[in-house]
CSV table of C-alpha atoms in Angstrom, one decimal:
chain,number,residue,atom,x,y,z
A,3,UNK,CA,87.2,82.2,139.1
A,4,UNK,CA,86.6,79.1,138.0
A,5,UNK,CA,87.1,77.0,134.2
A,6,UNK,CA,83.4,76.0,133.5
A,7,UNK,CA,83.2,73.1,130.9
A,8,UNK,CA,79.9,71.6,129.5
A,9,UNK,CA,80.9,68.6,128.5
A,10,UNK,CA,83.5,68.1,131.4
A,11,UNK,CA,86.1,66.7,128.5
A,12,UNK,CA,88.7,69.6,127.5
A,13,UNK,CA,88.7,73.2,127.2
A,14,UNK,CA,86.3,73.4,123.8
A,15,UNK,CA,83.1,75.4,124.5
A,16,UNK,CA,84.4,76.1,127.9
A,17,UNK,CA,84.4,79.6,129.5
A,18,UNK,CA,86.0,81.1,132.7
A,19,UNK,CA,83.5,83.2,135.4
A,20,UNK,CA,82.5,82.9,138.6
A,21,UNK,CA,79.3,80.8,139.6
A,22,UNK,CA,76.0,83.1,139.9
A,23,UNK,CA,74.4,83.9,142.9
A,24,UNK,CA,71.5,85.3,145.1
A,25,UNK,CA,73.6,87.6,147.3
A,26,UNK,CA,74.4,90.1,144.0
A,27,UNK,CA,71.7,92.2,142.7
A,28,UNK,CA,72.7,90.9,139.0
A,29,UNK,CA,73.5,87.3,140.1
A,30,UNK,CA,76.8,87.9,139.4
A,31,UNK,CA,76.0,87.3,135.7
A,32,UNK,CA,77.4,90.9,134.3
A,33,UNK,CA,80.2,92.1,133.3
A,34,UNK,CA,82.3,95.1,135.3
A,35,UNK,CA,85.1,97.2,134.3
A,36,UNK,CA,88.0,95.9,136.7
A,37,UNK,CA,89.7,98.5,138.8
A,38,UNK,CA,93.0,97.8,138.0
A,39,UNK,CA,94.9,100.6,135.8
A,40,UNK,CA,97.3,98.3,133.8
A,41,UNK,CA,96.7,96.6,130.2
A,42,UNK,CA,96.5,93.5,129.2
A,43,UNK,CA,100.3,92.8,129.6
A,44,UNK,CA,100.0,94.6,132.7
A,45,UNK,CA,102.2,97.6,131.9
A,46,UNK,CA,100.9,100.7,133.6
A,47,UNK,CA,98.2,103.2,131.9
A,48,UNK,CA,99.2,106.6,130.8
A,49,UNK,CA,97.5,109.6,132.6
A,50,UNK,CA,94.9,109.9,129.7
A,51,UNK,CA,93.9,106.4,129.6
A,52,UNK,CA,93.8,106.1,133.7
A,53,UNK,CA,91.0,109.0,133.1
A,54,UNK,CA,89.3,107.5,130.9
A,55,UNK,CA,89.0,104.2,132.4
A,56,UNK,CA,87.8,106.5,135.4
A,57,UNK,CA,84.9,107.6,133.6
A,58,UNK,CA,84.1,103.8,132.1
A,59,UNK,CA,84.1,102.8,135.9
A,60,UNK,CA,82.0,105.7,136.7
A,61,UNK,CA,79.5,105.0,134.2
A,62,UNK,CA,79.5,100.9,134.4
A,63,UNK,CA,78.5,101.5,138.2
A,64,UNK,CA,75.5,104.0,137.2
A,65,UNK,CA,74.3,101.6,134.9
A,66,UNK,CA,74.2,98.7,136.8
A,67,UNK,CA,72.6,100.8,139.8
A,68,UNK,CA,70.3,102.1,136.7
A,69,UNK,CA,66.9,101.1,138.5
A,70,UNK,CA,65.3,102.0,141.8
A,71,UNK,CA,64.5,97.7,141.8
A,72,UNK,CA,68.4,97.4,141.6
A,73,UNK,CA,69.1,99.5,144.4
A,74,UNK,CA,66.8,98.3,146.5
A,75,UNK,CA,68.2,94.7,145.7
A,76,UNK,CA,71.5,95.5,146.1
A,77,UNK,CA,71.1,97.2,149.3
A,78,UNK,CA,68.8,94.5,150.4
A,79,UNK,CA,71.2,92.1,149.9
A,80,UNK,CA,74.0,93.4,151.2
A,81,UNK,CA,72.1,93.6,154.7
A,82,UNK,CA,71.4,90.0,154.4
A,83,UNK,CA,75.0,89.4,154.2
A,84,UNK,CA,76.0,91.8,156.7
A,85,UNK,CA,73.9,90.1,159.2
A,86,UNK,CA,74.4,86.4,158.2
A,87,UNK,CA,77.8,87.4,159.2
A,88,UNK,CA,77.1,88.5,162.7
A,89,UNK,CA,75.3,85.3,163.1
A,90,UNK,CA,77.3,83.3,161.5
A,91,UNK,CA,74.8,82.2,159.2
A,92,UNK,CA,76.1,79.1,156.1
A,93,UNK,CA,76.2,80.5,152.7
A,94,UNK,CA,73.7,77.9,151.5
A,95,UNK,CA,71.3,79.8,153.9
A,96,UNK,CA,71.9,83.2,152.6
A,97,UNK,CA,71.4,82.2,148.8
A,98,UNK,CA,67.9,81.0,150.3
A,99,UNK,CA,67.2,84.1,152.4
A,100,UNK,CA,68.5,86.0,148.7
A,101,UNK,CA,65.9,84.3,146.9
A,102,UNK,CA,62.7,84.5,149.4
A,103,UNK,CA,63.6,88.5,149.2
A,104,UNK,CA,63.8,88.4,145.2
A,105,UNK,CA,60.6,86.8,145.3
A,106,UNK,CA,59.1,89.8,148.0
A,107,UNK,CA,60.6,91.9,145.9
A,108,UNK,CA,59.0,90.7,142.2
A,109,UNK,CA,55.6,89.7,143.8
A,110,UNK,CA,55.1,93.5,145.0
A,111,UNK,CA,55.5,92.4,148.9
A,112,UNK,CA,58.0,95.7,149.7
A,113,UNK,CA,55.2,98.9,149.8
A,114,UNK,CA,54.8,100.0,152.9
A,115,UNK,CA,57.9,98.2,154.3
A,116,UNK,CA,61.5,99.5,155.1
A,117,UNK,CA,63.6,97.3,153.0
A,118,UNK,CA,65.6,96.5,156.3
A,119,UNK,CA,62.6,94.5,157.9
A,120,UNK,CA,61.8,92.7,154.5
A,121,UNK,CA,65.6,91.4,154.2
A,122,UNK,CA,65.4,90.8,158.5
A,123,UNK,CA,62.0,88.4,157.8
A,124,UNK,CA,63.8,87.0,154.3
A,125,UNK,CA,67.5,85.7,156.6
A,126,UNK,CA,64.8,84.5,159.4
A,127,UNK,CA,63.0,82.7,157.5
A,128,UNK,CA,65.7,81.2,155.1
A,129,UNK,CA,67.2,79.6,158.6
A,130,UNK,CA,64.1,78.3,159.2
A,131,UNK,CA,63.5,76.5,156.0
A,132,UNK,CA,67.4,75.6,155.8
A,133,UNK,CA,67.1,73.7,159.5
A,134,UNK,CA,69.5,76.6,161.2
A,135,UNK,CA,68.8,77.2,164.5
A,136,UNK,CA,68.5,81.0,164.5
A,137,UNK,CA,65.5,82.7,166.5
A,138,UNK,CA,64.2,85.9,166.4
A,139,UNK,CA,65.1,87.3,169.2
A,140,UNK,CA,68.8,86.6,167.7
A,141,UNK,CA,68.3,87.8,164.0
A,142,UNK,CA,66.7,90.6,165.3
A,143,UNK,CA,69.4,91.9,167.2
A,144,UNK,CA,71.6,92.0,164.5
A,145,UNK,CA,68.8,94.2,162.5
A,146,UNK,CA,68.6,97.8,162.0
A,147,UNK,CA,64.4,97.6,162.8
A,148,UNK,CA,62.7,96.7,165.5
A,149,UNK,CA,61.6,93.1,166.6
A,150,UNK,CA,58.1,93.9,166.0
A,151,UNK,CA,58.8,95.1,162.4
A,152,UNK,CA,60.5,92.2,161.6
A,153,UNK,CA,57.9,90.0,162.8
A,154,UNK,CA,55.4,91.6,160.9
A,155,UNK,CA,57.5,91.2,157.9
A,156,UNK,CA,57.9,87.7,158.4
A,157,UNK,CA,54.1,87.1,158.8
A,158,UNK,CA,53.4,88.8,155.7
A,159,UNK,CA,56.6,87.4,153.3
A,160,UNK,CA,55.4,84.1,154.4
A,161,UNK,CA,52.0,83.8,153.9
A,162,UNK,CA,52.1,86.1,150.9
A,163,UNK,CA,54.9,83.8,149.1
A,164,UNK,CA,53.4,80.7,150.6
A,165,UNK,CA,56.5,79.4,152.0
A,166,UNK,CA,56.5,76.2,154.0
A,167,UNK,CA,58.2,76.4,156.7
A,168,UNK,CA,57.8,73.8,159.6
A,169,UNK,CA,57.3,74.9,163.1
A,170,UNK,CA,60.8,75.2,164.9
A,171,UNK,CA,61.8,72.0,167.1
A,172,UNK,CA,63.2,73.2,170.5
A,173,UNK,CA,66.1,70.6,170.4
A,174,UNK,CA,67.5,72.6,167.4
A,175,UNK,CA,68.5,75.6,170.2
A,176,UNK,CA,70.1,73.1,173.1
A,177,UNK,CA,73.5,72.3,172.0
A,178,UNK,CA,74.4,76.4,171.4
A,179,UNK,CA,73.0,76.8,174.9
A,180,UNK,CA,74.8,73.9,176.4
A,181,UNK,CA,78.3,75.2,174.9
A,182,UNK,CA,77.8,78.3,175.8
A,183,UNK,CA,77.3,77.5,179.9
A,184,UNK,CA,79.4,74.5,179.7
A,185,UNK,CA,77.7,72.1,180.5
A,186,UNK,CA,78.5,68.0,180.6
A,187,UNK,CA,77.0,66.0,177.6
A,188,UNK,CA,75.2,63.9,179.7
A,189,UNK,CA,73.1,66.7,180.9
A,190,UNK,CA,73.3,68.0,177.1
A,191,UNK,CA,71.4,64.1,176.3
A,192,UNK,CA,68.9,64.4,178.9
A,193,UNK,CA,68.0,68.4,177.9
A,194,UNK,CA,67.4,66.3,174.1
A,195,UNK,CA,65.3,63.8,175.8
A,196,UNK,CA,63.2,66.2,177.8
A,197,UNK,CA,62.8,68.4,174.9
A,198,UNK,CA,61.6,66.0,172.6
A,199,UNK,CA,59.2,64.6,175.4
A,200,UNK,CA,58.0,68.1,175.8
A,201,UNK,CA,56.8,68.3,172.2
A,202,UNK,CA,55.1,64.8,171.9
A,203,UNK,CA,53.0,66.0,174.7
A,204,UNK,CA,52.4,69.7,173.3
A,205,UNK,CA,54.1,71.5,176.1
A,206,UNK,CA,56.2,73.3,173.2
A,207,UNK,CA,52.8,74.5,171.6
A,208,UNK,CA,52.7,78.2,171.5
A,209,UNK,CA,55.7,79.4,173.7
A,210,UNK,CA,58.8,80.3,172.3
A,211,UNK,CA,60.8,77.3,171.6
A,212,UNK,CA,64.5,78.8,172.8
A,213,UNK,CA,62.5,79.0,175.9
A,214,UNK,CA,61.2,75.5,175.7
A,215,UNK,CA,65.1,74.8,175.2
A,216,UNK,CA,66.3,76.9,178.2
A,217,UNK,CA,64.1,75.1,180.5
A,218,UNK,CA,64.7,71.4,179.6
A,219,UNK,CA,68.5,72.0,180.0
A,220,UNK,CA,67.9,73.7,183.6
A,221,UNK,CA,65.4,70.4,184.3
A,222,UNK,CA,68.1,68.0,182.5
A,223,UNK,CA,70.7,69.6,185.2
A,224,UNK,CA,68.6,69.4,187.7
A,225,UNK,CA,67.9,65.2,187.3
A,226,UNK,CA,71.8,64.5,186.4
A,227,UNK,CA,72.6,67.1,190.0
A,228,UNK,CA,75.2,69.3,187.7
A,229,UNK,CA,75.1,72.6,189.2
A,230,UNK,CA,73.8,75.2,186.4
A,231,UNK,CA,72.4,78.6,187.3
A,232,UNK,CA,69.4,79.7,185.9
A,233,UNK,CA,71.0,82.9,185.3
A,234,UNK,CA,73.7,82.0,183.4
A,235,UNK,CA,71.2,79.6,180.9
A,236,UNK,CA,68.5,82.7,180.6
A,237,UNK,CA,72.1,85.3,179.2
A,238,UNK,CA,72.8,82.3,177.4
A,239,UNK,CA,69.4,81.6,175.7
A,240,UNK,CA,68.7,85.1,175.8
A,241,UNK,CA,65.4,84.5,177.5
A,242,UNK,CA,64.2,85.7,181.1
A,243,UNK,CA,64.8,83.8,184.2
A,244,UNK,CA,61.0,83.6,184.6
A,245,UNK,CA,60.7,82.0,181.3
A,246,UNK,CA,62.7,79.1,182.8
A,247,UNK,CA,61.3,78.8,186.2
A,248,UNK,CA,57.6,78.7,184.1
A,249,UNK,CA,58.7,76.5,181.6
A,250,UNK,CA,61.2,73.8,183.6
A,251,UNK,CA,58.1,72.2,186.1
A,252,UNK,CA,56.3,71.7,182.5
A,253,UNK,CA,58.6,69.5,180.9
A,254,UNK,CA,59.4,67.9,183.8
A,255,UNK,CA,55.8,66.9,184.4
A,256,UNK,CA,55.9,66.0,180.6
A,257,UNK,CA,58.8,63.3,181.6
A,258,UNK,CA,57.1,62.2,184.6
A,259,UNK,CA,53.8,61.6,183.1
A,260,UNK,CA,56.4,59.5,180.2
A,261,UNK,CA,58.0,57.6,182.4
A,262,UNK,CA,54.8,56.0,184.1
């Protein structure tokens, strides 16, 4: 709870609530019988008023569930936030992937769609817009649908709401794959460096991007002789071990072709 004043002098015209937000159905805007059986002074309720204030709670959450559109949202959103958990996903980024599913939602964009999937594309794409590294592969394991659900989702949210959403840069995915197989920061520099070289020449364009990321930290290891398995960088980027051995000669060729 927070004191909300307008004119940020003193306590006239001021009133007490908590901020609204995406990630409730209502925006956190209504009101909600508390669930609490004491009074104002906090002295206990009898027996009759505890039932009664049973039946006010009773009816409070039937009314605000009152619409199949609310139950959607609410369940919607509470898989967003479930999963931007597992992830570890900011809250800025879930009030974004709240909205892009309100919008799905109001435009008509949910027929013929589990609501799963929709709120699965809505997080994914939030990340994207928001600049947090999160791929697919990743949100979708979190999901309760398929990859390939998901990605349909996510085709269709985005070009039905027009979102604009910049292409993901593989250097976003290197220092989570570097923590996680420990490797030194110089190696870490030189996986940046190869990766951005990578996408000035367009080796990046069409493959997967964590892949793109996998490899240039296997190539950066490889030039700064720090010993780094390939296996332990594909469990780390979740990717295959062919995906690197395809993708590391590329981006070194890329810096070759640079440093002429």
């Amino acid at each position: 709870m927070k004191l909300y004043t307008p004119n940020g002098t003193g306590d006239q015209d001021s009133r007490v609530g908590p901020a609204s937000t995406n990630l409730l159905h209502d925006k956190g805007l209504s009101t909600m019988v508390g669930w609490q059986n004491t009074d104002a002074k906090g002295n206990a309720l009898s027996g009759e008023r505890r039932q009664q204030m049973r039946r006010l709670r009773r009816w409070d959450e039937r009314f605000r569930r009152r619409s199949s559109a609310d139950r959607n949202l609410m369940h919607a959103l509470g898989e967003i936030d479930r999963m931007a958990s597992a992830l570890g996903v900011p809250d800025s980024t879930r009030e974004t992937a709240g909205a892009v599913y309100r919008r799905a939602l109001r435009d008509g964009l949910l027929p013929g769609r589990a609501v799963e999937s929709v709120a699965t594309a809505a997080l994914y794409a939030a990340s994207r817009m928001d600049g947090v590294p999160r791929s697919i592969d990743e949100v979708s394991t979190v999901s309760r649908v398929e990859q390939i659900r998901v990605e349909r989702a996510y085709r269709h949210v985005s070009r039905e709401l027009g979102l604009e959403i910049a292409p993901t840069d593989p250097r976003s995915f290197i220092g989570r794959i570097a923590s996680d197989v420990g490797c030194t920061d110089t190696t870490e520099r030189e996986a940046r460096r190869l990766a951005g070289t990578a996408v000035e020449n367009g080796v990046h364009s069409g493959k997967h991007p964590v892949g793109i990321a996998a490899g240039a930290l296997y190539a950066a290891a490889k030039r700064c002789d720090e010993s780094l398995r390939q296996t332990d960088i594909a469990h780390a980027a979740d990717v295959s071990e062919v995906t690197i051995r395809n993708r590391y000669p590329e981006i070194l060729a890329a810096a070759d072709t640079e440093d002429v």
